[in-house]
Coordinates of C-alpha atoms in Angstrom, one line a residue:
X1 CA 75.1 118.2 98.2
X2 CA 77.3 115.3 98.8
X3 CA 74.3 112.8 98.1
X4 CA 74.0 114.6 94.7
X5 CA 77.7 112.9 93.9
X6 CA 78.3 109.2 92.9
X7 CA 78.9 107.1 95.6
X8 CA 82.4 105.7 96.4
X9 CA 83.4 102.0 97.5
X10 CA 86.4 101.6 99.2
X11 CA 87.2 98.3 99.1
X12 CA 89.8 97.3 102.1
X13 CA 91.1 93.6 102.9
X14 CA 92.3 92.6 106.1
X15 CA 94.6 90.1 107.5
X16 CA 96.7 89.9 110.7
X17 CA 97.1 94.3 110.6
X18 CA 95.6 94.3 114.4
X19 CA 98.3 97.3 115.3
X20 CA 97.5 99.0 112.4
X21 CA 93.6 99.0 111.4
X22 CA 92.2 101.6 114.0
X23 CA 94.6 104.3 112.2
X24 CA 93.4 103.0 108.7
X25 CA 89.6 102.9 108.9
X26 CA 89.8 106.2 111.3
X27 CA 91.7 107.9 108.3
X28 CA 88.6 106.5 105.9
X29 CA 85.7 107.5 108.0
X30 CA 87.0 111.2 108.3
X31 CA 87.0 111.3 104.4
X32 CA 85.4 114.9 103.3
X33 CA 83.8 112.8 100.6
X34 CA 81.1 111.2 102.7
X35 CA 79.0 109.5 99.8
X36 CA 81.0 107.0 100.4
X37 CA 80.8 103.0 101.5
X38 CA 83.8 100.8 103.1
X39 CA 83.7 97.3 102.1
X40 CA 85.9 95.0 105.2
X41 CA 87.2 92.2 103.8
X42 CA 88.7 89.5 106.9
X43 CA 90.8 87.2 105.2
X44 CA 90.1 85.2 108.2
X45 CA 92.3 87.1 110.4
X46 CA 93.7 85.1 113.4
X47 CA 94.3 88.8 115.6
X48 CA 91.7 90.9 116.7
X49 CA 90.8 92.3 113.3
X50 CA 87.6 91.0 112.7
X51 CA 86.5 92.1 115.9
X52 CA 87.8 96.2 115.3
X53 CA 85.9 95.6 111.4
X54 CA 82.9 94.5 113.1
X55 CA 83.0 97.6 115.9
X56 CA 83.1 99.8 112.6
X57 CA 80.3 98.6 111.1
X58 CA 78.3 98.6 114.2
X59 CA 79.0 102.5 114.9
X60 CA 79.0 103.6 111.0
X61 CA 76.5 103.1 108.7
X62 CA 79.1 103.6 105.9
X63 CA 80.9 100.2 107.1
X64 CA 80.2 96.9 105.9
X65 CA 82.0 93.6 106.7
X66 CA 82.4 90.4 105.0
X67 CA 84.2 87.4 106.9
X68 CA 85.9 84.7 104.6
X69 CA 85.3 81.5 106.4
X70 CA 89.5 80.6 105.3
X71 CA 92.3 83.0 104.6
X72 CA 92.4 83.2 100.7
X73 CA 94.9 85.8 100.0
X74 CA 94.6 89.9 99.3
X75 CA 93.9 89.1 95.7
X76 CA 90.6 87.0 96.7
X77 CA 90.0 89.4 99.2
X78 CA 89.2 92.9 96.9
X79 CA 87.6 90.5 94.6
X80 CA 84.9 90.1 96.9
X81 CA 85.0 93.3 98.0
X82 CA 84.6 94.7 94.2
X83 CA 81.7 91.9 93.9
X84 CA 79.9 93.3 96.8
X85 CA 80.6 97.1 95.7
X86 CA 77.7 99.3 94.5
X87 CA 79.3 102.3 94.2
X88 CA 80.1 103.9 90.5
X89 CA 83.9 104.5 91.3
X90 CA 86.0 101.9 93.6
X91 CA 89.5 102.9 95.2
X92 CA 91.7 100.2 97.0
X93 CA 93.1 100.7 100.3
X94 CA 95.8 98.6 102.2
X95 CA 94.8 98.2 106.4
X96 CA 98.8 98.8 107.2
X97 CA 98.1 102.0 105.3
X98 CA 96.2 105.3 106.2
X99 CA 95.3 108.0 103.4
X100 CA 94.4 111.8 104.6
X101 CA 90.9 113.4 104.7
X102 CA 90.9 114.6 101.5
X103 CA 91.4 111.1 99.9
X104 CA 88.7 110.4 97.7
X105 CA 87.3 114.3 97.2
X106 CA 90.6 115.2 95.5
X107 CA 91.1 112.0 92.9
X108 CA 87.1 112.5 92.4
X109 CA 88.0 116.1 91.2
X110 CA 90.7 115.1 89.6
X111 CA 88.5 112.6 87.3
X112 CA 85.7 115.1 86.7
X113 CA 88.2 118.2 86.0
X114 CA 90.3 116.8 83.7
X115 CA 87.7 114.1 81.7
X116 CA 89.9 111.3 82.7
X117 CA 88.8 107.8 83.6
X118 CA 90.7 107.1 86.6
X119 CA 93.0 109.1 88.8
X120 CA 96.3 108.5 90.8
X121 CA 97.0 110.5 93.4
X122 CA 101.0 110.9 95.3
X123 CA 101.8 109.0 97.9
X124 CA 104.0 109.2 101.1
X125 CA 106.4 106.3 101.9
X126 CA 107.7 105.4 98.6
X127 CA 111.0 107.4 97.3
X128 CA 109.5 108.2 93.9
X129 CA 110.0 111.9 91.9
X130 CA 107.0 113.4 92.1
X131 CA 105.9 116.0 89.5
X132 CA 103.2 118.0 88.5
X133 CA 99.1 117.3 88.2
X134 CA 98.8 116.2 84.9
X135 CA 96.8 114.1 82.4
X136 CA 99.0 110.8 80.9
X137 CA 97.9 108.4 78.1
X138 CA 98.3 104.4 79.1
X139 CA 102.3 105.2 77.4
X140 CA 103.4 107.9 79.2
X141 CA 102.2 106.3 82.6
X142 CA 104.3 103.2 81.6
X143 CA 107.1 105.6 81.1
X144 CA 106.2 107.2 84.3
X145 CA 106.3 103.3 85.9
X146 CA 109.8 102.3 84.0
X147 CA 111.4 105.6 85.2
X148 CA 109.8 105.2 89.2
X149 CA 108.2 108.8 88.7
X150 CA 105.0 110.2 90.0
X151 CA 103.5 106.5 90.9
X152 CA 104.0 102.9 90.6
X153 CA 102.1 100.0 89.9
X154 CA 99.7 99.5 93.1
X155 CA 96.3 99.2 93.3
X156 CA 95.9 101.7 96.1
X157 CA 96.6 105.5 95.5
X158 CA 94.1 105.5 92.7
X159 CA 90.6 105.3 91.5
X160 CA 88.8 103.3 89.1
X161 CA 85.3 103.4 87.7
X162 CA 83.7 100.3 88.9
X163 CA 82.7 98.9 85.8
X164 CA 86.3 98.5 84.9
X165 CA 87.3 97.3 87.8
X166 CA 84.6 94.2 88.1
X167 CA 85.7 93.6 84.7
X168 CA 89.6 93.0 86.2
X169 CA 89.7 90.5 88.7
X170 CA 93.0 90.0 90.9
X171 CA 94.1 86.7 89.6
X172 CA 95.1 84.6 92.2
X173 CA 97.8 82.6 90.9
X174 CA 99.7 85.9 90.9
X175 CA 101.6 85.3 94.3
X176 CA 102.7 88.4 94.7
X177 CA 102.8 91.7 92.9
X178 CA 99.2 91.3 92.0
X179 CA 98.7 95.2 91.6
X180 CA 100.9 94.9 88.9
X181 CA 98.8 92.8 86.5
X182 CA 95.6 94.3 87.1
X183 CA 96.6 97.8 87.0
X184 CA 98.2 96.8 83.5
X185 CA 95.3 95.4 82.3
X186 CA 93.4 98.5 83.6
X187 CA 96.0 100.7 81.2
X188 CA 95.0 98.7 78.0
X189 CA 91.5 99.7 78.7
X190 CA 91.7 103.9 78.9
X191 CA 93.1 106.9 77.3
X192 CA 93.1 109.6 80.1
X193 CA 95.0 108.9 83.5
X194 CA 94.5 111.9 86.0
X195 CA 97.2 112.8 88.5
X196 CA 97.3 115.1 91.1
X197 CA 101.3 115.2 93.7
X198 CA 99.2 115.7 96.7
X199 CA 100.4 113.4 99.2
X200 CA 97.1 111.7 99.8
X201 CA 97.9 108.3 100.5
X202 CA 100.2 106.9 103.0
X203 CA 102.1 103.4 102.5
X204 CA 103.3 102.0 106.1
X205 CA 106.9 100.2 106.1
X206 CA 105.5 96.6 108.2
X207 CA 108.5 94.3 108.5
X208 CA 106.3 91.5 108.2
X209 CA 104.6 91.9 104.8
X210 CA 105.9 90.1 101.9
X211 CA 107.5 93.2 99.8
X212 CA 109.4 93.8 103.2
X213 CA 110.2 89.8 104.0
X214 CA 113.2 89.3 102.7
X215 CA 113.8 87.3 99.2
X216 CA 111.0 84.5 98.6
X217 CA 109.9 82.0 96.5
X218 CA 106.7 83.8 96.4
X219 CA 107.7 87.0 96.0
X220 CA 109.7 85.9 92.9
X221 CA 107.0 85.0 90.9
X222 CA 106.1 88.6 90.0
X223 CA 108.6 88.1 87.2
X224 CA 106.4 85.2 85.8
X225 CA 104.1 88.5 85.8
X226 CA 106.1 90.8 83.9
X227 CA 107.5 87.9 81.3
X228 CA 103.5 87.6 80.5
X229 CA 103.1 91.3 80.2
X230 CA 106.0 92.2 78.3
X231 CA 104.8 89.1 76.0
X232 CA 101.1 90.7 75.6
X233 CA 103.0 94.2 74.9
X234 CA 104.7 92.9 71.6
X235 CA 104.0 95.0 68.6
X236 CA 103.7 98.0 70.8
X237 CA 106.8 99.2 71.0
X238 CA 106.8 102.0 73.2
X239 CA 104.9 100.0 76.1
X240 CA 106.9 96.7 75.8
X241 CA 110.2 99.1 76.3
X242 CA 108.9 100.2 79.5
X243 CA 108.1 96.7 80.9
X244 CA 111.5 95.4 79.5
X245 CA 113.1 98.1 81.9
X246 CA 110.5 97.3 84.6
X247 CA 111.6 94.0 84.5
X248 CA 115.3 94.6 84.7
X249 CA 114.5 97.0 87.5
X250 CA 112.6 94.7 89.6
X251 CA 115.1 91.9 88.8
X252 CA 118.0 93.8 90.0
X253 CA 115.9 95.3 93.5
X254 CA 115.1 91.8 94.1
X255 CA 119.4 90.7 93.4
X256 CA 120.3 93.3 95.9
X257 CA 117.9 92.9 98.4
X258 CA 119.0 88.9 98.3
X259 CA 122.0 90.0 98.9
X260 CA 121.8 92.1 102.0
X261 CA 119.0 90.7 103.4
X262 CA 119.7 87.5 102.6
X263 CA 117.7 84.9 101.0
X264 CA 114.6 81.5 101.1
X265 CA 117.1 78.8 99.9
X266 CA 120.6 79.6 97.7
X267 CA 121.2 82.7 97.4
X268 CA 123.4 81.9 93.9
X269 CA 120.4 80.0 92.5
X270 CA 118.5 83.3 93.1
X271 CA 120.9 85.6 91.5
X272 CA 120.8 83.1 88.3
X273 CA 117.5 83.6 88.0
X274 CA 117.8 87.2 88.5
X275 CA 120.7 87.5 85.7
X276 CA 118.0 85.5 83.6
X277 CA 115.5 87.7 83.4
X278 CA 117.5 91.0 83.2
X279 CA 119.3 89.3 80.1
X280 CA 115.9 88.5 78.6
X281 CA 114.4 92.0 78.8
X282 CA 117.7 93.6 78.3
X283 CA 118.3 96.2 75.2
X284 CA 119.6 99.8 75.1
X285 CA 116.2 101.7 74.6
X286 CA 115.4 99.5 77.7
X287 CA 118.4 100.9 79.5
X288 CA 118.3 104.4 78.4
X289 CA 115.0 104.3 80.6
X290 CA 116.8 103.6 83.6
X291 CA 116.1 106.5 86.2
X292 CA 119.6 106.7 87.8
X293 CA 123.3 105.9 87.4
X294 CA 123.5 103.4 90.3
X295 CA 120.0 101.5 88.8
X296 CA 122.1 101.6 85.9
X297 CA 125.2 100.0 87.4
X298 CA 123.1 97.7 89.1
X299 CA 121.5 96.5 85.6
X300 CA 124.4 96.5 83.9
X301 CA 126.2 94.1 86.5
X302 CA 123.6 91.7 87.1
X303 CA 123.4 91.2 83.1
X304 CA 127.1 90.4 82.7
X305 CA 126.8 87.9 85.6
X306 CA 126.9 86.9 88.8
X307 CA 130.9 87.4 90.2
X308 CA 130.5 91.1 88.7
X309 CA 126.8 91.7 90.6
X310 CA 128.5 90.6 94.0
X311 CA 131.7 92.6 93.0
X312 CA 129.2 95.9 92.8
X313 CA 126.6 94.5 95.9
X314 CA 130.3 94.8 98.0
X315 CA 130.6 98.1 97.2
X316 CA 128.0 99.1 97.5
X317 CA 127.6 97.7 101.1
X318 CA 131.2 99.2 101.5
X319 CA 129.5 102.8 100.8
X320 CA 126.8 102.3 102.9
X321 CA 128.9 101.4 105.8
X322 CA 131.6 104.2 105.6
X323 CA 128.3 107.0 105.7
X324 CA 126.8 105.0 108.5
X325 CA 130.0 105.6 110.7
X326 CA 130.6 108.9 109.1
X327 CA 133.4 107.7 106.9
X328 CA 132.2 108.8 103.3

């Protein structure tokens, strides 16, 4: 019966995740979906990766590994994993990341049930609101985005028909944040977006990957990503609103986690840049997207400035302190 069903790739890069890749390609080969191929991509791992990749391969068919002679980033990485795919539908997976047995069958479902032409599915490890299975055009999923309901922006958690995706490459100059401009190119190319709550996918906390690094250079650049998005969204109105507040959002996340966590290089030259942006995406429909009153605040703060954004960051840190010792 299974053979009967299209066959899914599962395209998964790999780099430096030694602790962590058992539990990931474990999770993948007990998928109840078994028409199914995984695609190893070993950014040139300098742990024992490549070695667990090739022991996968070697005892399941449904394995595959490819080796890149240098490490080339994760963006490189799916894109020759989607080149080498041959299946009709390709989901993403992270190696730091495990998803549950029911993975791919459920998404698949969700695609075939509800006509739509790719699927999201809830994740566990990200503090989103999570809501009911539903079908959302490309505008209401950016709402869903701007207002950190039901999903974000990442690659993984979903499922794409592979002649989309091959038609999206990662670009590469995108530093970080990658997901971000490919899944937005994916929106301006369909109608119907599945979701289904289930908890399907699980996103590991790793102190070492960039998103949990600290304040970079690199990591920065993703609002070079959303300045050329909310750019391309001109003339649609209700989109570019929801990348203005994305922007201010990620802006301000960015502020306060330079702030607490501290910063690569001056921490003032950061929070200019940071002011910068949410002043250049600012406007009230933006704001009136916001998901909470202390996003809000944080917004609000950052645009008038930087002595008011460190006036707000104290209290915050304040706050946090007094509930740590049992004080608020």
């Amino acid at each position: 019966m299974g053979q009967e069903r299209p066959l899914i790739s599962v395209v998964v890069p790999v780099y430096n995740v030694e602790g962590y890749l058992e539990k990931c390609l474990a999770s993948l080969a007990a998928q109840t979906y078994s028409h199914m191929e995984v695609i190893l991509v070993n950014d040139a791992s300098d742990d024992g990766g490549g070695r667990i990749c090739d022991a996968w391969a070697a005892r399941d068919g449904r394995f595959q590994v490819i080796h890149l002679p240098e490490n080339q980033g994760i963006s490189a990485a799916r894109n020759r994993g989607v080149s080498r795919a041959s299946g009709s539908y390709i989901a993403f997976v992270d190696s730091d990341d495990y998803v549950e047995r029911h993975f791919l069958e459920t998404r698949y479902a969700a695609l075939t049930e509800n006509r739509g032409e790719i699927s999201i599915c809830g994740n566990e490890g990200l503090r989103l609101r999570a809501g009911l299975a539903q079908v959302l055009s490309p505008e209401e999923a950016a709402r869903c985005m701007a207002r950190r309901t039901l999903f974000l922006w990442t690659a993984w958690g979903k499922l794409f028909p592979a002649e989309l995706a091959k038609q999206i490459p990662f670009d590469r100059q995108a530093l970080c944040c990658e997901d971000l401009l490919f899944f937005y190119q994916v929106m301006k190319r369909v109608r119907r977006i599945a979701y289904v709550p289930d908890p399907l996918y699980h996103y590991v906390y790793r102190e070492g990957s960039i998103i949990n690094h600290g304040v970079t250079a690199k990591r920065c650049t993703v609002l070079s990503v959303l300045d050329r998005i909310c750019r391309d969204t001109a003339g649609r109105p209700e989109v570019e609103t929801c990348f203005h507040q994305i922007a201010m959002d990620t802006a301000a996340r960015l502020a306060m986690q330079a702030v607490e966590s501290g910063a690569d290089g001056g921490l003032r030259d950061y929070l200019k840049c940071f002011r910068n942006t949410t002043r250049r995406h600012f406007s009230r429909r933006a704001m009136a997207l916001c998901p909470d009153i202390k996003d809000a605040a944080a917004q609000l703060a950052l645009c008038a400035g930087v002595p008011a954004f460190g006036t707000l960051a104290a209290a915050y840190r304040l706050i946090k302190s007094m509930k740590k010792y049992g004080m608020g």
